[in-house]
Short mmCIF file of C-alpha atoms in Angstrom, two decimals:
data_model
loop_
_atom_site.label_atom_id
_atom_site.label_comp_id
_atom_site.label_asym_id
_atom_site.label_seq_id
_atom_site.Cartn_x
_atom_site.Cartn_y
_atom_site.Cartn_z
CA UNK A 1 0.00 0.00 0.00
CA UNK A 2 1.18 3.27 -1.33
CA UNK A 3 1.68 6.22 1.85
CA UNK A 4 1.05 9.25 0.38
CA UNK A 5 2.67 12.59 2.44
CA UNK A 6 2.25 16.38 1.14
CA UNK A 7 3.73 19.44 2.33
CA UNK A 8 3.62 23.02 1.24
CA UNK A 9 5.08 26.08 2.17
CA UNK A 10 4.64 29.91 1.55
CA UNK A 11 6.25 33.47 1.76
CA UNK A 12 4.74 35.72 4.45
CA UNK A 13 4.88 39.31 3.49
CA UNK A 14 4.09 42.04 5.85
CA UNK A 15 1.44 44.48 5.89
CA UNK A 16 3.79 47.54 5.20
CA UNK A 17 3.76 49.69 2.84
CA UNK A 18 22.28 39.78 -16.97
CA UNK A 19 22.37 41.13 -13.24
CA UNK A 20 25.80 40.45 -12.43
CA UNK A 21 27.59 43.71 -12.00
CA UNK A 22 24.49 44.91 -9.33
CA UNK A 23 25.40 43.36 -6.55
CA UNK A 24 28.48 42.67 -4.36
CA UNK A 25 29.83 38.85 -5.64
CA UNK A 26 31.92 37.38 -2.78
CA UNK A 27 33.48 34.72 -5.19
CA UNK A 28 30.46 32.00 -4.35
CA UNK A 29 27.78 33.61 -6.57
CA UNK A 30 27.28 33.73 -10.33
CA UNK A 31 24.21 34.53 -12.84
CA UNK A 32 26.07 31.93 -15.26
CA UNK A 33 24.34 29.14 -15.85
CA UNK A 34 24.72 25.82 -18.03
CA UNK A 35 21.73 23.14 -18.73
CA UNK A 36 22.23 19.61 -18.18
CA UNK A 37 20.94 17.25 -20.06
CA UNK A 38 22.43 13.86 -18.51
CA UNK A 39 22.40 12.52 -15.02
CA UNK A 40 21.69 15.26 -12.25
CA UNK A 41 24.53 17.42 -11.05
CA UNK A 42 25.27 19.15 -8.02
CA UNK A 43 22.39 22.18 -8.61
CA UNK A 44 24.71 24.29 -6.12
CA UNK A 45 25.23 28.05 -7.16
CA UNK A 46 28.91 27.64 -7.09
CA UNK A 47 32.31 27.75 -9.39
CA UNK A 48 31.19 30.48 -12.19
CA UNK A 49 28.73 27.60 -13.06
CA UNK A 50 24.86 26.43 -12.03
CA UNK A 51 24.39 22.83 -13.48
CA UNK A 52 20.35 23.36 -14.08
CA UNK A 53 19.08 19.94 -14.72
CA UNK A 54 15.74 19.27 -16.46
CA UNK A 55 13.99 15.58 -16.66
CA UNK A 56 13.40 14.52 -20.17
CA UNK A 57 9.58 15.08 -20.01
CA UNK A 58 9.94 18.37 -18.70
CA UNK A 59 8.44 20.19 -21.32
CA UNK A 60 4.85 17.90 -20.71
CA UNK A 61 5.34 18.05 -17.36
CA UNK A 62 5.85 21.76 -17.33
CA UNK A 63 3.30 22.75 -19.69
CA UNK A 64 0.84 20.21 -17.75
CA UNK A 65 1.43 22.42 -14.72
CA UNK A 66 0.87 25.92 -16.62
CA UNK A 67 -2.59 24.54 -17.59
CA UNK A 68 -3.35 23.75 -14.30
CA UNK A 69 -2.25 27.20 -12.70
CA UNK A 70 -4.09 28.86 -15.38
CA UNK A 71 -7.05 26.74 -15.00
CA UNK A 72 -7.28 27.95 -11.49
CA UNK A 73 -6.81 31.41 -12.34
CA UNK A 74 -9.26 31.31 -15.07
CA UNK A 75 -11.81 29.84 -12.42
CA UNK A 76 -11.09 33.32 -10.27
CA UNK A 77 -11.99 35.25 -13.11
CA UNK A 78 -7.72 36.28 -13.41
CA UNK A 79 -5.78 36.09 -16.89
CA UNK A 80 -3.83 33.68 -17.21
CA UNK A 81 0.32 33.73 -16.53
CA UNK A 82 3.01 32.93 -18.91
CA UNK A 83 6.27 30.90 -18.24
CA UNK A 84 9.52 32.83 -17.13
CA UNK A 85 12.84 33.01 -18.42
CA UNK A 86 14.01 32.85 -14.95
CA UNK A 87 15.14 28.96 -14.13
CA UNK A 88 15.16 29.76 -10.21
CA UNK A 89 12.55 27.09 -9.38
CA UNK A 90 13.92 24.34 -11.26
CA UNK A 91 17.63 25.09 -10.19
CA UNK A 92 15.72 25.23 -6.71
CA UNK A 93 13.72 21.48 -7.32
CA UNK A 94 17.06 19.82 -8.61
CA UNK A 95 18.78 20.91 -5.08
CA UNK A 96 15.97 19.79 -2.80
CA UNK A 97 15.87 16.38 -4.62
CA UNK A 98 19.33 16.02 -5.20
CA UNK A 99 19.91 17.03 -1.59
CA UNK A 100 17.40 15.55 0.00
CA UNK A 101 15.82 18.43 1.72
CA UNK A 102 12.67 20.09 1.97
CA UNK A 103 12.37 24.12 2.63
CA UNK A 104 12.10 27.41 0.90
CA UNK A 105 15.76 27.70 2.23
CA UNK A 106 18.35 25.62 0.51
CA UNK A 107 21.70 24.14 1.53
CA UNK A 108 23.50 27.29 0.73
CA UNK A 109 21.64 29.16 2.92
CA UNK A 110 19.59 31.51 0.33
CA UNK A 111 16.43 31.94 0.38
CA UNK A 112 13.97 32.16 -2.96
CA UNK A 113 14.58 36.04 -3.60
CA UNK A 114 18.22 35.35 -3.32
CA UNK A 115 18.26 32.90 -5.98
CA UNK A 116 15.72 34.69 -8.29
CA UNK A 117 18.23 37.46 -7.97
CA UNK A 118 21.37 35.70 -8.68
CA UNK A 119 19.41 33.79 -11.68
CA UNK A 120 18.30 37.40 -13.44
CA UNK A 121 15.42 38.22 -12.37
CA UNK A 122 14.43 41.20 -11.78
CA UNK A 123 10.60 41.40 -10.73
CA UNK A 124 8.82 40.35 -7.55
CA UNK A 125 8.93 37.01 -6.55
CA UNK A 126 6.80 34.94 -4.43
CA UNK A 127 7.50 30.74 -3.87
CA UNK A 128 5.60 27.92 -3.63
CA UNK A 129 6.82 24.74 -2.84
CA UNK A 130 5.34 20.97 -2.22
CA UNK A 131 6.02 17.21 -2.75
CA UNK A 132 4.76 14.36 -2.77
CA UNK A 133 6.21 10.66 -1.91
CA UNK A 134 5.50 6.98 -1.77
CA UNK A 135 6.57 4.13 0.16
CA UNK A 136 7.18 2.23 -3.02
CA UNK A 137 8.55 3.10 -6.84
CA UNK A 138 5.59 4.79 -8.44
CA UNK A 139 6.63 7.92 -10.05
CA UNK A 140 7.65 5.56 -13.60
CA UNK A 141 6.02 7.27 -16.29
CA UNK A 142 5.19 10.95 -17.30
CA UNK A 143 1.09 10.12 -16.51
CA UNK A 144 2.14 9.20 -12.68
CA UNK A 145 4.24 12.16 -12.06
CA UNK A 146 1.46 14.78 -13.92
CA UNK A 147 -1.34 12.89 -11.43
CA UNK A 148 1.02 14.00 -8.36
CA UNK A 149 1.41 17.30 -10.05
CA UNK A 150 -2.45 17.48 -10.20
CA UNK A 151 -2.93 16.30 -6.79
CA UNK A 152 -0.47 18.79 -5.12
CA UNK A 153 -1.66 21.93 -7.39
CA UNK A 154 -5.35 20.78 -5.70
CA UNK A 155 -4.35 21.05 -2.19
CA UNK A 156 -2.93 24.29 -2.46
CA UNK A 157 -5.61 25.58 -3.86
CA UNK A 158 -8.70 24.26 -2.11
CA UNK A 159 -6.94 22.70 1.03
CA UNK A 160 -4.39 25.45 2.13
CA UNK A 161 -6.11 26.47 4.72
CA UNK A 162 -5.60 23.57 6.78
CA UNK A 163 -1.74 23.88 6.89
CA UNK A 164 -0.89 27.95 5.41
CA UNK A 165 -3.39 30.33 6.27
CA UNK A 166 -4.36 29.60 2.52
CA UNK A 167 -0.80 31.56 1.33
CA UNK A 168 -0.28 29.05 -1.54
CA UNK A 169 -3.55 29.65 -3.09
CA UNK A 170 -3.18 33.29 -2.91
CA UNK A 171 0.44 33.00 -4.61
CA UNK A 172 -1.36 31.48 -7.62
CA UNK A 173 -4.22 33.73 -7.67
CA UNK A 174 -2.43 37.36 -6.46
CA UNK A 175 -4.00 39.16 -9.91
CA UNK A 176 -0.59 41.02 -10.00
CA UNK A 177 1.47 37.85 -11.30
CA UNK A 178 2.09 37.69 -15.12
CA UNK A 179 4.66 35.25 -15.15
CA UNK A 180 5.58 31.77 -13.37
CA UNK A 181 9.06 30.12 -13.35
CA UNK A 182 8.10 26.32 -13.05
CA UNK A 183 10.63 23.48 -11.32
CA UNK A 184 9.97 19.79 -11.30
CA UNK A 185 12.28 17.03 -10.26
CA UNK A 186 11.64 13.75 -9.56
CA UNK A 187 12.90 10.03 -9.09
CA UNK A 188 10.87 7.16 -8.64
CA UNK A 189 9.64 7.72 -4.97
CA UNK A 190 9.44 11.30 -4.82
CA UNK A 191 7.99 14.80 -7.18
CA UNK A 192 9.32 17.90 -5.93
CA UNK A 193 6.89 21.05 -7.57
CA UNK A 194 8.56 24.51 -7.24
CA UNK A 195 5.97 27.58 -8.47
CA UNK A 196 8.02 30.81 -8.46
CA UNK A 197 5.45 33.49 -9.31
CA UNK A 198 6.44 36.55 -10.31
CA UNK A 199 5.18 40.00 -10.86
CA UNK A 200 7.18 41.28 -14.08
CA UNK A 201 6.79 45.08 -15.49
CA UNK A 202 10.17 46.70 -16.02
CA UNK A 203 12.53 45.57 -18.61
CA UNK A 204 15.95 46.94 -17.95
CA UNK A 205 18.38 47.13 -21.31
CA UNK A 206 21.53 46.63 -19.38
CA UNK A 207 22.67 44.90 -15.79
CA UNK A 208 21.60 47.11 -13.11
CA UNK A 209 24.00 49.71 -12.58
CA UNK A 210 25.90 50.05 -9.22
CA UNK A 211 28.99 52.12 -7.90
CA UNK A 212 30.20 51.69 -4.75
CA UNK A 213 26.39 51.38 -2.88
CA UNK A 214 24.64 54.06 -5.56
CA UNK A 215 21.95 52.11 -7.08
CA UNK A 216 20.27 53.30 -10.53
CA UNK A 217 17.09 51.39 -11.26
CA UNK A 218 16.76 52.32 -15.07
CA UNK A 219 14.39 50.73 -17.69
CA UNK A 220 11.15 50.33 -19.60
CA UNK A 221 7.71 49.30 -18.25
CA UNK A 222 5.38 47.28 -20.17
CA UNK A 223 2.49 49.26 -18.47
CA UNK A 224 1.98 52.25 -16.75
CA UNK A 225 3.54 51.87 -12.86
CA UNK A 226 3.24 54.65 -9.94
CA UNK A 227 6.23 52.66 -7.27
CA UNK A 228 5.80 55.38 -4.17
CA UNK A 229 8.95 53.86 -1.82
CA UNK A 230 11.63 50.98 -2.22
CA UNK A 231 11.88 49.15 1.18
CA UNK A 232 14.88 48.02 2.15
CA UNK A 233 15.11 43.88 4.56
CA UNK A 234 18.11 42.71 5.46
CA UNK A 235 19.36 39.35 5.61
CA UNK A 236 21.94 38.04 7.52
CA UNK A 237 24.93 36.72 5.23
CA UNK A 238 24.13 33.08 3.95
CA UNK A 239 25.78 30.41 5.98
CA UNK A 240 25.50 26.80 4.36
CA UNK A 241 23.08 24.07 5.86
CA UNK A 242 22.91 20.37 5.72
CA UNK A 243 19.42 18.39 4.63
CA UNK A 244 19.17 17.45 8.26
CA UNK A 245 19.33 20.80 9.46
CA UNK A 246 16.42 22.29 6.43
CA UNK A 247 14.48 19.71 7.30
CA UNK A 248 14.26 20.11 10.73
CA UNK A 249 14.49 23.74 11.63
CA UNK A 250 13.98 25.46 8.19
CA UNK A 251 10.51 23.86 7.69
CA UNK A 252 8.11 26.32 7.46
CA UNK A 253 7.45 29.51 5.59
CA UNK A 254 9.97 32.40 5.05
CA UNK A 255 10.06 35.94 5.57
CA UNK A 256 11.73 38.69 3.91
CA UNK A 257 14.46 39.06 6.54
CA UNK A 258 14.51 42.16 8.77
CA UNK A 259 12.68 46.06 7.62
CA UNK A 260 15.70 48.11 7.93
CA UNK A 261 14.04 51.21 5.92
CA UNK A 262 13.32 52.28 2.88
CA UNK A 263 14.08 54.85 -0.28
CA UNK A 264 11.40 57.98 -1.11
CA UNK A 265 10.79 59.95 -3.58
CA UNK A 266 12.85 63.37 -3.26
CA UNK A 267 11.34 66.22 -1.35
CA UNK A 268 10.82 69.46 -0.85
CA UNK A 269 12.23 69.93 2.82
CA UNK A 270 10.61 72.99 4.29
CA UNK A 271 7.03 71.42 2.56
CA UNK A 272 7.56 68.39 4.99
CA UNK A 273 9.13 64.88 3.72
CA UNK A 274 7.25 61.70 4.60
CA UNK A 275 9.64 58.87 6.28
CA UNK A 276 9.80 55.63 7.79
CA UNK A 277 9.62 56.71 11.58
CA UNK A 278 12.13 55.05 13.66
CA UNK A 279 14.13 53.12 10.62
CA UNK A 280 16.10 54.80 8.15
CA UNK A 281 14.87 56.76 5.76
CA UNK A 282 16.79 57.82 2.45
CA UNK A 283 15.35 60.24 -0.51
CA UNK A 284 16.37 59.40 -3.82
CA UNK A 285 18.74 61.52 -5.92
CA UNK A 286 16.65 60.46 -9.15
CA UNK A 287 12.70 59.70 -9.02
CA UNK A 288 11.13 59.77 -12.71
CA UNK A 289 8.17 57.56 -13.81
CA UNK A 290 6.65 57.82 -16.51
CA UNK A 291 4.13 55.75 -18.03
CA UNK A 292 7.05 53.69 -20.39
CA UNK A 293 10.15 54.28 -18.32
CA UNK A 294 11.51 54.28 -14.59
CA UNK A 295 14.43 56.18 -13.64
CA UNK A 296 15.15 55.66 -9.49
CA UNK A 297 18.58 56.65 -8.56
CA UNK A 298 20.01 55.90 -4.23
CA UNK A 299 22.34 54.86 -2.01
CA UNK A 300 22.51 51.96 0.23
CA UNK A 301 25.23 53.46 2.45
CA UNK A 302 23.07 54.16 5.37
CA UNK A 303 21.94 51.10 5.58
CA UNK A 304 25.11 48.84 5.18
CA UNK A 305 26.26 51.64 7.37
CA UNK A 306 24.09 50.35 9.75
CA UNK A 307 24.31 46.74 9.37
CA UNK A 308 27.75 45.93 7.28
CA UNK A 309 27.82 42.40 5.27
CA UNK A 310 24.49 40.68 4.43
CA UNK A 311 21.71 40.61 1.37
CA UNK A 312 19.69 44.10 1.54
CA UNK A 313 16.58 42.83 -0.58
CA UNK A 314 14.98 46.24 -2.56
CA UNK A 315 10.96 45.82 -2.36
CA UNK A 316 9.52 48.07 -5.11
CA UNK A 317 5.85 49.13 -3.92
CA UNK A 318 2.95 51.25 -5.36
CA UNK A 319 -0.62 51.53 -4.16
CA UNK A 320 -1.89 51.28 -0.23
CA UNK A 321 -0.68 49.48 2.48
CA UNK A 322 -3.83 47.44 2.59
CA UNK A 323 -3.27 46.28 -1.16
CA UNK A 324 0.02 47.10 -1.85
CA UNK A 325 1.37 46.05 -5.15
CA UNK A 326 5.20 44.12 -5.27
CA UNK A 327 7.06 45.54 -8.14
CA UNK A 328 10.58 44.06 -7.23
CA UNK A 329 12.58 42.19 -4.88
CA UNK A 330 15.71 42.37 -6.32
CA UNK A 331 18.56 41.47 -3.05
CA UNK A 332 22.01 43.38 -2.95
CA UNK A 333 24.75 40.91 -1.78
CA UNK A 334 26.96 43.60 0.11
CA UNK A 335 30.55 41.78 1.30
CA UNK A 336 32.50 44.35 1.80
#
């Protein structure tokens, strides 16, 4: 008799309102990847090089999963969402299979922003994870592993409540999303099923620029965007972790590290500035929008100031603190 176990996890966000050369690269971190096509490979962001290994029915599987989400979508009266360049959930699925773990976290200690930002992207992102095993060899045949798929897409959506405060099902049905980066890996006992949703607007034509901690945020939007701050979390520096260790005390959902502050729009001093009271509070040097192009120009130097080596994750927001819409979560690896 088969036992059949599912877990999911989710990102809490608070109620508040070719990337390369952007941030700091300690020697561990690359955006350089390489697809493998043979036996899996250590998925590890490491040595210039992330080994990105796909199954050979990944295409079925992964289209399969699209129909699904948008099925569900559809069903809430939301357009559907496309797939992503951005390989951050599979990379993400190899490592907790090849591994042997299960957590947002992985065994290098990032966390899913971290990756999506070392992997290009640029957007928001927002991660769901589940799997699904068996006591004996059952995932054979591209049908077996699509009816786990299924069965796992189903319980986020109409059993989340149970285990996640129903987070899963609103990652799949926030009406901001346009895009989904989709990660499946799986041997014959286990299916690991990695949703990276993302909320996708700004194209920018180069790497994001940085000098020393001055950040330019410079591109095109694909639709109009009003962002009113940048909020600024910081993360402690990645430490690695074993499977044991994920497992067992990284088993649950994830935050977005600690609010340190945020970046404003300039201001007129003696009209009165808004700021974050009791954090730190920094007005931009460069705040155009327009309704085809951003142009947001800082510095991080109060905050790694304040709080030296670690990610400093930028959070993008327009609208109200009741609804607010994620624009970009793009983290800063500062190393001094």
């Amino acid at each position: 008799m088969l036992v059949l176990i599912i877990f999911v996890l989710l990102l809490v966000l608070p109620n508040i309102a070719a990337v390369t050369n952007f941030f700091h690269i300690n020697g561990n971190y690359t955006s350089t990847y390489a697809i493998n096509t043979g036996p899996s490979s250590n998925p590890s962001i490491y040595n210039s090089t992330v080994k990105i290994t796909y199954p050979s029915d990944y295409d079925a599987l992964r289209n399969y999963s699209l129909a699904l989400i948008n099925e569900d979508r559809a069903n809430a009266s939301l357009s559907g969402v496309t797939i992503s360049p951005i390989q951050s959930a599979q990379q993400h699925a190899d490592s907790m299979l090849y591994f042997g773990y299960f957590s947002h976290w992985d065994t290098q200690g990032l966390k899913p922003y971290m990756r999506y930002t070392i992997l290009n992207g640029t957007g928001f992102v927002e991660e769901n994870v589940a799997y699904e095993y068996t006591s004996l060899p059952s995932y054979l045949t591209t049908s077996a592993v699509e009816s786990a798929i299924s069965t796992l897409e189903y319980q986020m959506i109409y059993n989340d409540s149970a285990c996640c405060q129903n987070g899963h099902r609103d990652n799949i049905l926030t009406p901001f999303h346009n895009r989904v980066s989709i990660g499946i890996a799986y041997d014959s006992t286990h299916v690991y099923f990695v949703e990276d949703f993302e909320t996708d607007y700004i194209s920018f034509g180069s790497p994001l620029a940085q000098s020393g901690n001055q950040v330019s945020l410079i591109g095109n939007t694909t639709q109009a965007l009003n962002p009113d701050t940048i909020m600024i979390f910081y993360d402690n520096p990645p430490t690695n972790l074993n499977a044991s260790t994920l497992n067992n005390d990284y088993y649950g959902s994830y935050g977005q590290g600690s609010f340190v502050g945020g970046v404003l729009p300039s201001c007129n001093f003696l009209a009165g500035c808004s700021s974050y009271d009791g954090y730190i509070t920094v007005y931009a040097s460069a705040w155009q929008v327009t309704s085809t192009s951003i142009d947001i120009q800082f510095s991080l130097s109060k905050f790694v100031a304040q709080d030296g080596n670690g990610v400093y994750t930028l959070y993008m927001l327009q609208g109200n603190q009741t609804n607010p819409e994620y624009l970009m979560s793009i983290s800063v690896f500062e190393t001094g």
